[in-house]
C-alpha cells in the first residue's frame, strides 16, 4: 500500500488524534521519541502496529526474506551465573547431573568436520560461562576451526561470555576482541542483553555483566570491525516502558557505531527454570513486540525472528509484522530453547523447508551470509 493510502486509511479508521499524528511520523520515516514509542505500545491496536511495521519492512526490503545456512555448537552448559530464566545452565558442582555437558576440543572439531560436504556458511558458538574455559582456550579453538574450514564465518560468544573472558585474562574488552578477531572470529551474536533496565536486570540476572558492560562490549566489537546482533528478552517481569528503554539504548549505540546487523526479540519461555510461575505471553504480545521493534529501531536494518524459539508458524506470521529475517536452517539441535519449553523440540529445518516457509507467505527466500550479503535467490525454486 502506498504511503498516501496508508495515511488516509489510518486517518479514517483510528479515532485518536495523537495516534494518527505518531503514525504519520512513522509513515514519513521520522524517528519516534521514547514517549511516542510508549504511547504507541500502550494505545495502538495490533492491526495499526502491524500495518506500520509492514510498511517499513516493505520499504526497506521489498519482498525479500533472508535466511542463512548455519549450525550451532554449544560447548558446555556449565555456567558460573544463575540467570533466573535460564533452563539450560548447570553449575560446575552439578557436573554429574545427567543433563550437564562439556564438549572436548576433539568433539567440537568433529562437529565442524561433520559438515565437511554440507553447504553451510556460519557456525554459531555460544554456551554457558565455564569457569575453566578462558580467552586462550577460545582463541585456539577458533584458530583450529578456521584451519579445518577457513571460509566458515564464526559468530561466537555473547557479551556475557566475553566479559568473563576479558576479566579473567586481565585485558580490556577491545584487546580481548582483537585477539579473537585475529584468531578468525567474524562477529558476535546478540545474547545476554536480556532487559537493560537495572531494576528488572537485578531480579532476573543480577550476577552477570551489567547493561552498561553489555553495551560497552558491543561498542568495542564494532570499533575493532566486528559487527554484532542485539537481543531483547520479553514477556516476563518487564513492562512496555522497559522495552522502549531497552530499544532506546540500542538505538543510541547504533547511531554512534552502525555496527549492529539485526535485532532479535526473544520470547521468555517458562519451562524448567526459576521463573516458571510466570505465564508466557500471548501471540498477540509477540506480534506487538516485533512490530514495535520494527517501528522504533529506525537505524536497524534487520529484524529477525529466531524460529527455533518462536516456532515456524509464528515466524511466518511475523513476516507481516516487521520481520525480514528468519535466521538459519539450524541443521543442528541447539538446546537453549528446547530445554526452556520452546515450540521446536528438535530445531532442524532443511533448505527446502525454509524456502517453503517463506514462499507460503508470498515472500522471496534469499540466502544471505552472516553480514547480509545476498548469496542465493531461491524464489524461482519449486518445492512441494
Ligand atoms: O541471552 C535463555 C535467551 C539468549 C531463555 O545473535 C531465553 O543471531 C527465552 O542470544 N526463554 C541466547 N529466552 C541466545 C541468543 C541468540 C539466539 C539466536 C540467534 C542469535 C543471534 C542470538 O537466549 C540469552 C537469553 O536471552 N534465553 N533462556 C528462556 N527461558
Ligand atoms: Fe549462564 Fe547464559 Fe544461562 Fe545466564 S543465560 S545462566 S549466563 S548460560
mmCIF file of N, CA, C and O in Angstrom, residues 164-239:
data_model
loop_
_atom_site.group_PDB
_atom_site.id
_atom_site.type_symbol
_atom_site.label_atom_id
_atom_site.label_comp_id
_atom_site.label_asym_id
_atom_site.label_seq_id
_atom_site.Cartn_x
_atom_site.Cartn_y
_atom_site.Cartn_z
ATOM 1 N N UNK A 164 33.455 -12.107 30.852
ATOM 2 C CA UNK A 164 34.123 -13.030 31.784
ATOM 3 C C UNK A 164 35.534 -13.365 31.289
ATOM 4 O O UNK A 164 36.497 -13.348 32.048
ATOM 5 N N UNK A 165 35.644 -13.658 29.981
ATOM 6 C CA UNK A 165 36.951 -13.979 29.374
ATOM 7 C C UNK A 165 37.940 -12.836 29.557
ATOM 8 O O UNK A 165 39.092 -13.038 29.933
ATOM 9 N N UNK A 166 37.480 -11.603 29.276
ATOM 10 C CA UNK A 166 38.374 -10.436 29.334
ATOM 11 C C UNK A 166 38.821 -10.191 30.763
ATOM 12 O O UNK A 166 40.000 -9.929 31.024
ATOM 13 N N UNK A 167 37.883 -10.295 31.698
ATOM 14 C CA UNK A 167 38.240 -10.022 33.092
ATOM 15 C C UNK A 167 39.237 -11.059 33.610
ATOM 16 O O UNK A 167 40.206 -10.723 34.276
ATOM 17 N N UNK A 168 38.983 -12.341 33.271
ATOM 18 C CA UNK A 168 39.888 -13.395 33.740
ATOM 19 C C UNK A 168 41.281 -13.250 33.136
ATOM 20 O O UNK A 168 42.292 -13.493 33.790
ATOM 21 N N UNK A 169 41.337 -12.837 31.874
ATOM 22 C CA UNK A 169 42.635 -12.702 31.199
ATOM 23 C C UNK A 169 43.277 -11.346 31.492
ATOM 24 O O UNK A 169 44.383 -11.059 31.011
ATOM 25 N N UNK A 170 42.551 -10.492 32.235
ATOM 26 C CA UNK A 170 43.044 -9.150 32.594
ATOM 27 C C UNK A 170 43.430 -8.336 31.365
ATOM 28 O O UNK A 170 44.512 -7.756 31.280
ATOM 29 N N UNK A 171 42.541 -8.340 30.393
ATOM 30 C CA UNK A 171 42.743 -7.491 29.212
ATOM 31 C C UNK A 171 41.484 -6.638 29.032
ATOM 32 O O UNK A 171 40.425 -6.956 29.575
ATOM 33 N N UNK A 172 41.609 -5.565 28.268
ATOM 34 C CA UNK A 172 40.443 -4.711 28.024
ATOM 35 C C UNK A 172 39.511 -5.434 27.051
ATOM 36 O O UNK A 172 39.908 -6.388 26.379
ATOM 37 N N UNK A 173 38.275 -4.963 26.968
ATOM 38 C CA UNK A 173 37.318 -5.559 26.019
ATOM 39 C C UNK A 173 37.892 -5.526 24.593
ATOM 40 O O UNK A 173 37.805 -6.486 23.852
ATOM 41 N N UNK A 174 38.476 -4.373 24.263
ATOM 42 C CA UNK A 174 38.996 -4.201 22.906
ATOM 43 C C UNK A 174 40.128 -5.192 22.621
ATOM 44 O O UNK A 174 40.173 -5.806 21.553
ATOM 45 N N UNK A 175 41.010 -5.344 23.605
ATOM 46 C CA UNK A 175 42.130 -6.291 23.417
ATOM 47 C C UNK A 175 41.593 -7.713 23.255
ATOM 48 O O UNK A 175 42.036 -8.472 22.396
ATOM 49 N N UNK A 176 40.643 -8.058 24.102
ATOM 50 C CA UNK A 176 40.055 -9.403 24.063
ATOM 51 C C UNK A 176 39.440 -9.673 22.682
ATOM 52 O O UNK A 176 39.688 -10.712 22.056
ATOM 53 N N UNK A 177 38.695 -8.698 22.195
ATOM 54 C CA UNK A 177 38.016 -8.874 20.907
ATOM 55 C C UNK A 177 39.015 -8.905 19.748
ATOM 56 O O UNK A 177 38.836 -9.651 18.784
ATOM 57 N N UNK A 178 40.065 -8.086 19.877
ATOM 58 C CA UNK A 178 41.073 -8.080 18.803
ATOM 59 C C UNK A 178 41.771 -9.438 18.713
ATOM 60 O O UNK A 178 42.022 -9.942 17.609
ATOM 61 N N UNK A 179 42.044 -10.049 19.880
ATOM 62 C CA UNK A 179 42.681 -11.375 19.905
ATOM 63 C C UNK A 179 41.768 -12.393 19.207
ATOM 64 O O UNK A 179 42.207 -13.196 18.382
ATOM 65 N N UNK A 180 40.485 -12.334 19.522
ATOM 66 C CA UNK A 180 39.544 -13.293 18.912
ATOM 67 C C UNK A 180 39.352 -13.009 17.424
ATOM 68 O O UNK A 180 39.227 -13.927 16.611
ATOM 69 N N UNK A 181 39.372 -11.741 17.082
ATOM 70 C CA UNK A 181 39.237 -11.392 15.663
ATOM 71 C C UNK A 181 40.449 -11.913 14.887
ATOM 72 O O UNK A 181 40.317 -12.503 13.805
ATOM 73 N N UNK A 182 41.636 -11.693 15.453
ATOM 74 C CA UNK A 182 42.848 -12.174 14.785
ATOM 75 C C UNK A 182 42.842 -13.698 14.659
ATOM 76 O O UNK A 182 43.421 -14.260 13.734
ATOM 77 N N UNK A 183 42.189 -14.361 15.617
ATOM 78 C CA UNK A 183 42.107 -15.829 15.547
ATOM 79 C C UNK A 183 41.112 -16.279 14.467
ATOM 80 O O UNK A 183 41.121 -17.438 14.056
ATOM 81 N N UNK A 184 40.232 -15.381 14.049
ATOM 82 C CA UNK A 184 39.309 -15.739 12.975
ATOM 83 C C UNK A 184 37.831 -15.526 13.266
ATOM 84 O O UNK A 184 36.974 -15.825 12.438
ATOM 85 N N UNK A 185 37.524 -14.999 14.454
ATOM 86 C CA UNK A 185 36.102 -14.747 14.761
ATOM 87 C C UNK A 185 35.568 -13.621 13.883
ATOM 88 O O UNK A 185 36.225 -12.597 13.709
ATOM 89 N N UNK A 186 34.354 -13.811 13.361
ATOM 90 C CA UNK A 186 33.812 -12.822 12.433
ATOM 91 C C UNK A 186 32.837 -11.841 13.047
ATOM 92 O O UNK A 186 32.774 -10.677 12.662
ATOM 93 N N UNK A 187 32.029 -12.304 14.001
ATOM 94 C CA UNK A 187 31.011 -11.416 14.567
ATOM 95 C C UNK A 187 30.539 -11.939 15.920
ATOM 96 O O UNK A 187 30.943 -13.017 16.354
ATOM 97 N N UNK A 188 29.680 -11.140 16.558
ATOM 98 C CA UNK A 188 29.126 -11.506 17.871
ATOM 99 C C UNK A 188 27.626 -11.742 17.741
ATOM 100 O O UNK A 188 26.941 -10.944 17.079
ATOM 101 N N UNK A 189 27.099 -12.753 18.403
ATOM 102 C CA UNK A 189 25.645 -12.887 18.468
ATOM 103 C C UNK A 189 25.087 -11.879 19.473
ATOM 104 O O UNK A 189 25.850 -11.187 20.149
ATOM 105 N N UNK A 190 23.779 -11.832 19.573
ATOM 106 C CA UNK A 190 23.175 -10.755 20.368
ATOM 107 C C UNK A 190 22.776 -11.120 21.777
ATOM 108 O O UNK A 190 22.142 -10.318 22.467
ATOM 109 N N UNK A 191 23.131 -12.317 22.227
ATOM 110 C CA UNK A 191 22.636 -12.795 23.522
ATOM 111 C C UNK A 191 23.178 -12.037 24.713
ATOM 112 O O UNK A 191 24.150 -11.275 24.608
ATOM 113 N N UNK A 192 22.522 -12.260 25.844
ATOM 114 C CA UNK A 192 22.979 -11.682 27.101
ATOM 115 C C UNK A 192 22.430 -10.296 27.377
ATOM 116 O O UNK A 192 22.619 -9.762 28.462
ATOM 117 N N UNK A 193 21.741 -9.709 26.418
ATOM 118 C CA UNK A 193 21.231 -8.348 26.614
ATOM 119 C C UNK A 193 20.050 -8.361 27.586
ATOM 120 O O UNK A 193 19.911 -7.458 28.426
ATOM 121 N N UNK A 194 19.194 -9.360 27.462
ATOM 122 C CA UNK A 194 18.004 -9.542 28.319
ATOM 123 C C UNK A 194 17.193 -8.258 28.340
ATOM 124 O O UNK A 194 16.659 -7.844 27.352
ATOM 125 N N UNK A 195 17.191 -7.577 29.509
ATOM 126 C CA UNK A 195 16.496 -6.286 29.596
ATOM 127 C C UNK A 195 17.474 -5.352 30.280
ATOM 128 O O UNK A 195 18.034 -5.677 31.320
ATOM 129 N N UNK A 196 17.696 -4.188 29.681
ATOM 130 C CA UNK A 196 18.727 -3.297 30.210
ATOM 131 C C UNK A 196 18.308 -2.598 31.505
ATOM 132 O O UNK A 196 19.154 -2.204 32.306
ATOM 133 N N UNK A 197 17.011 -2.401 31.685
ATOM 134 C CA UNK A 197 16.576 -1.697 32.893
ATOM 135 C C UNK A 197 17.174 -2.366 34.138
ATOM 136 O O UNK A 197 16.968 -3.568 34.359
ATOM 137 N N UNK A 198 17.864 -1.574 34.938
ATOM 138 C CA UNK A 198 18.643 -2.149 36.045
ATOM 139 C C UNK A 198 17.773 -2.789 37.117
ATOM 140 O O UNK A 198 18.174 -3.777 37.734
ATOM 141 N N UNK A 199 16.569 -2.273 37.322
ATOM 142 C CA UNK A 199 15.731 -2.868 38.383
ATOM 143 C C UNK A 199 15.238 -4.253 37.973
ATOM 144 O O UNK A 199 15.169 -5.170 38.787
ATOM 145 N N UNK A 200 14.935 -4.425 36.697
ATOM 146 C CA UNK A 200 14.488 -5.750 36.210
ATOM 147 C C UNK A 200 15.688 -6.686 36.124
ATOM 148 O O UNK A 200 15.617 -7.856 36.522
ATOM 149 N N UNK A 201 16.799 -6.155 35.618
ATOM 150 C CA UNK A 201 18.005 -6.989 35.479
ATOM 151 C C UNK A 201 18.436 -7.568 36.833
ATOM 152 O O UNK A 201 18.823 -8.717 36.935
ATOM 153 N N UNK A 202 18.317 -6.740 37.853
ATOM 154 C CA UNK A 202 18.661 -7.159 39.218
ATOM 155 C C UNK A 202 17.814 -8.384 39.634
ATOM 156 O O UNK A 202 18.289 -9.275 40.324
ATOM 157 N N UNK A 203 16.580 -8.429 39.178
ATOM 158 C CA UNK A 203 15.696 -9.527 39.584
ATOM 159 C C UNK A 203 15.878 -10.789 38.746
ATOM 160 O O UNK A 203 15.596 -11.888 39.207
ATOM 161 N N UNK A 204 16.313 -10.637 37.502
ATOM 162 C CA UNK A 204 16.351 -11.841 36.649
ATOM 163 C C UNK A 204 17.764 -12.358 36.358
ATOM 164 O O UNK A 204 17.921 -13.526 36.033
ATOM 165 N N UNK A 205 18.758 -11.493 36.450
ATOM 166 C CA UNK A 205 20.124 -11.979 36.149
ATOM 167 C C UNK A 205 21.157 -11.065 36.777
ATOM 168 O O UNK A 205 21.982 -10.474 36.096
ATOM 169 N N UNK A 206 21.095 -10.971 38.097
ATOM 170 C CA UNK A 206 21.874 -9.924 38.763
ATOM 171 C C UNK A 206 23.383 -10.174 38.768
ATOM 172 O O UNK A 206 24.160 -9.251 38.952
ATOM 173 N N UNK A 207 23.805 -11.450 38.585
ATOM 174 C CA UNK A 207 25.251 -11.679 38.756
ATOM 175 C C UNK A 207 26.074 -11.607 37.468
ATOM 176 O O UNK A 207 27.293 -11.684 37.518
ATOM 177 N N UNK A 208 25.439 -11.484 36.317
ATOM 178 C CA UNK A 208 26.268 -11.420 35.099
ATOM 179 C C UNK A 208 26.526 -9.975 34.670
ATOM 180 O O UNK A 208 26.168 -9.055 35.392
ATOM 181 N N UNK A 209 27.155 -9.787 33.519
ATOM 182 C CA UNK A 209 27.587 -8.432 33.157
ATOM 183 C C UNK A 209 26.413 -7.453 33.164
ATOM 184 O O UNK A 209 25.270 -7.818 32.900
ATOM 185 N N UNK A 210 26.717 -6.224 33.480
ATOM 186 C CA UNK A 210 25.662 -5.212 33.575
ATOM 187 C C UNK A 210 25.237 -4.777 32.173
ATOM 188 O O UNK A 210 25.904 -5.090 31.179
ATOM 189 N N UNK A 211 24.170 -4.007 32.131
ATOM 190 C CA UNK A 211 23.700 -3.470 30.844
ATOM 191 C C UNK A 211 24.773 -2.581 30.228
ATOM 192 O O UNK A 211 25.036 -2.644 29.022
ATOM 193 N N UNK A 212 25.389 -1.748 31.080
ATOM 194 C CA UNK A 212 26.429 -0.829 30.571
ATOM 195 C C UNK A 212 27.583 -1.647 29.987
ATOM 196 O O UNK A 212 28.149 -1.294 28.943
ATOM 197 N N UNK A 213 27.942 -2.738 30.669
ATOM 198 C CA UNK A 213 29.043 -3.573 30.159
ATOM 199 C C UNK A 213 28.655 -4.271 28.854
ATOM 200 O O UNK A 213 29.475 -4.411 27.947
ATOM 201 N N UNK A 214 27.399 -4.717 28.758
ATOM 202 C CA UNK A 214 26.941 -5.352 27.510
ATOM 203 C C UNK A 214 27.106 -4.357 26.348
ATOM 204 O O UNK A 214 27.651 -4.678 25.290
ATOM 205 N N UNK A 215 26.654 -3.133 26.595
ATOM 206 C CA UNK A 215 26.717 -2.119 25.529
ATOM 207 C C UNK A 215 28.170 -1.752 25.216
ATOM 208 O O UNK A 215 28.548 -1.586 24.051
ATOM 209 N N UNK A 216 28.967 -1.682 26.269
ATOM 210 C CA UNK A 216 30.391 -1.347 26.085
ATOM 211 C C UNK A 216 31.090 -2.431 25.246
ATOM 212 O O UNK A 216 31.920 -2.127 24.380
ATOM 213 N N UNK A 217 30.742 -3.703 25.522
ATOM 214 C CA UNK A 217 31.354 -4.802 24.760
ATOM 215 C C UNK A 217 30.991 -4.697 23.270
ATOM 216 O O UNK A 217 31.832 -4.871 22.388
ATOM 217 N N UNK A 218 29.720 -4.406 22.999
ATOM 218 C CA UNK A 218 29.325 -4.326 21.584
ATOM 219 C C UNK A 218 29.936 -3.102 20.914
ATOM 220 O O UNK A 218 30.326 -3.161 19.746
ATOM 221 N N UNK A 219 30.072 -2.022 21.668
ATOM 222 C CA UNK A 219 30.728 -0.837 21.106
ATOM 223 C C UNK A 219 32.187 -1.172 20.769
ATOM 224 O O UNK A 219 32.698 -0.813 19.701
ATOM 225 N N UNK A 220 32.837 -1.913 21.680
ATOM 226 C CA UNK A 220 34.241 -2.302 21.437
ATOM 227 C C UNK A 220 34.325 -3.223 20.215
ATOM 228 O O UNK A 220 35.235 -3.088 19.386
ATOM 229 N N UNK A 221 33.372 -4.143 20.097
ATOM 230 C CA UNK A 221 33.376 -5.054 18.941
ATOM 231 C C UNK A 221 33.260 -4.252 17.645
ATOM 232 O O UNK A 221 34.013 -4.470 16.687
ATOM 233 N N UNK A 222 32.339 -3.313 17.632
ATOM 234 C CA UNK A 222 32.161 -2.508 16.420
ATOM 235 C C UNK A 222 33.435 -1.715 16.107
ATOM 236 O O UNK A 222 33.813 -1.547 14.952
ATOM 237 N N UNK A 223 34.106 -1.270 17.182
ATOM 238 C CA UNK A 223 35.306 -0.444 16.951
ATOM 239 C C UNK A 223 36.469 -1.260 16.387
ATOM 240 O O UNK A 223 37.347 -0.718 15.737
ATOM 241 N N UNK A 224 36.488 -2.590 16.655
ATOM 242 C CA UNK A 224 37.558 -3.381 16.038
ATOM 243 C C UNK A 224 37.097 -4.019 14.720
ATOM 244 O O UNK A 224 37.786 -4.852 14.139
ATOM 245 N N UNK A 225 35.893 -3.656 14.296
ATOM 246 C CA UNK A 225 35.423 -4.125 12.984
ATOM 247 C C UNK A 225 34.660 -5.442 13.027
ATOM 248 O O UNK A 225 34.553 -6.132 12.016
ATOM 249 N N UNK A 226 34.133 -5.784 14.199
ATOM 250 C CA UNK A 226 33.271 -6.969 14.252
ATOM 251 C C UNK A 226 31.819 -6.529 14.439
ATOM 252 O O UNK A 226 31.484 -5.916 15.455
ATOM 253 N N UNK A 227 30.959 -6.848 13.484
ATOM 254 C CA UNK A 227 29.543 -6.499 13.662
ATOM 255 C C UNK A 227 28.884 -7.433 14.672
ATOM 256 O O UNK A 227 29.459 -8.452 15.055
ATOM 257 N N UNK A 228 27.693 -7.073 15.099
ATOM 258 C CA UNK A 228 27.022 -7.901 16.103
ATOM 259 C C UNK A 228 25.510 -7.787 15.957
ATOM 260 O O UNK A 228 25.005 -6.965 15.191
ATOM 261 N N UNK A 229 24.820 -8.612 16.728
ATOM 262 C CA UNK A 229 23.364 -8.526 16.828
ATOM 263 C C UNK A 229 22.985 -8.070 18.222
ATOM 264 O O UNK A 229 23.828 -8.058 19.125
ATOM 265 N N UNK A 230 21.716 -7.749 18.395
ATOM 266 C CA UNK A 230 21.224 -7.394 19.722
ATOM 267 C C UNK A 230 19.920 -8.133 19.968
ATOM 268 O O UNK A 230 19.084 -8.250 19.060
ATOM 269 N N UNK A 231 19.757 -8.638 21.188
ATOM 270 C CA UNK A 231 18.508 -9.326 21.530
ATOM 271 C C UNK A 231 17.774 -8.544 22.620
ATOM 272 O O UNK A 231 18.322 -7.615 23.218
ATOM 273 N N UNK A 232 16.535 -8.977 22.878
ATOM 274 C CA UNK A 232 15.757 -8.408 23.996
ATOM 275 C C UNK A 232 14.846 -9.527 24.495
ATOM 276 O O UNK A 232 14.066 -10.082 23.717
ATOM 277 N N UNK A 233 14.992 -9.872 25.751
ATOM 278 C CA UNK A 233 14.164 -10.926 26.342
ATOM 279 C C UNK A 233 12.877 -10.282 26.858
ATOM 280 O O UNK A 233 12.922 -9.452 27.759
ATOM 281 N N UNK A 234 11.736 -10.683 26.288
ATOM 282 C CA UNK A 234 10.465 -10.040 26.681
ATOM 283 C C UNK A 234 9.477 -11.086 27.192
ATOM 284 O O UNK A 234 9.626 -12.272 26.958
ATOM 285 N N UNK A 235 8.470 -10.565 27.899
ATOM 286 C CA UNK A 235 7.391 -11.447 28.352
ATOM 287 C C UNK A 235 7.630 -12.041 29.727
ATOM 288 O O UNK A 235 7.246 -13.176 29.987
ATOM 289 N N UNK A 236 8.252 -11.306 30.620
ATOM 290 C CA UNK A 236 8.463 -11.806 31.995
ATOM 291 C C UNK A 236 8.048 -10.725 32.987
ATOM 292 O O UNK A 236 6.844 -10.490 33.157
ATOM 293 N N UNK A 237 9.003 -10.029 33.615
ATOM 294 C CA UNK A 237 8.644 -9.046 34.642
ATOM 295 C C UNK A 237 8.555 -7.626 34.089
ATOM 296 O O UNK A 237 8.155 -6.709 34.793
ATOM 297 N N UNK A 238 8.962 -7.469 32.858
ATOM 298 C CA UNK A 238 9.110 -6.105 32.327
ATOM 299 C C UNK A 238 7.762 -5.510 31.886
ATOM 300 O O UNK A 238 6.793 -6.217 31.690
ATOM 301 N N UNK A 239 7.752 -4.198 31.727
ATOM 302 C CA UNK A 239 6.585 -3.553 31.127
ATOM 303 C C UNK A 239 7.028 -2.817 29.850
ATOM 304 O O UNK A 239 8.207 -2.852 29.487
#
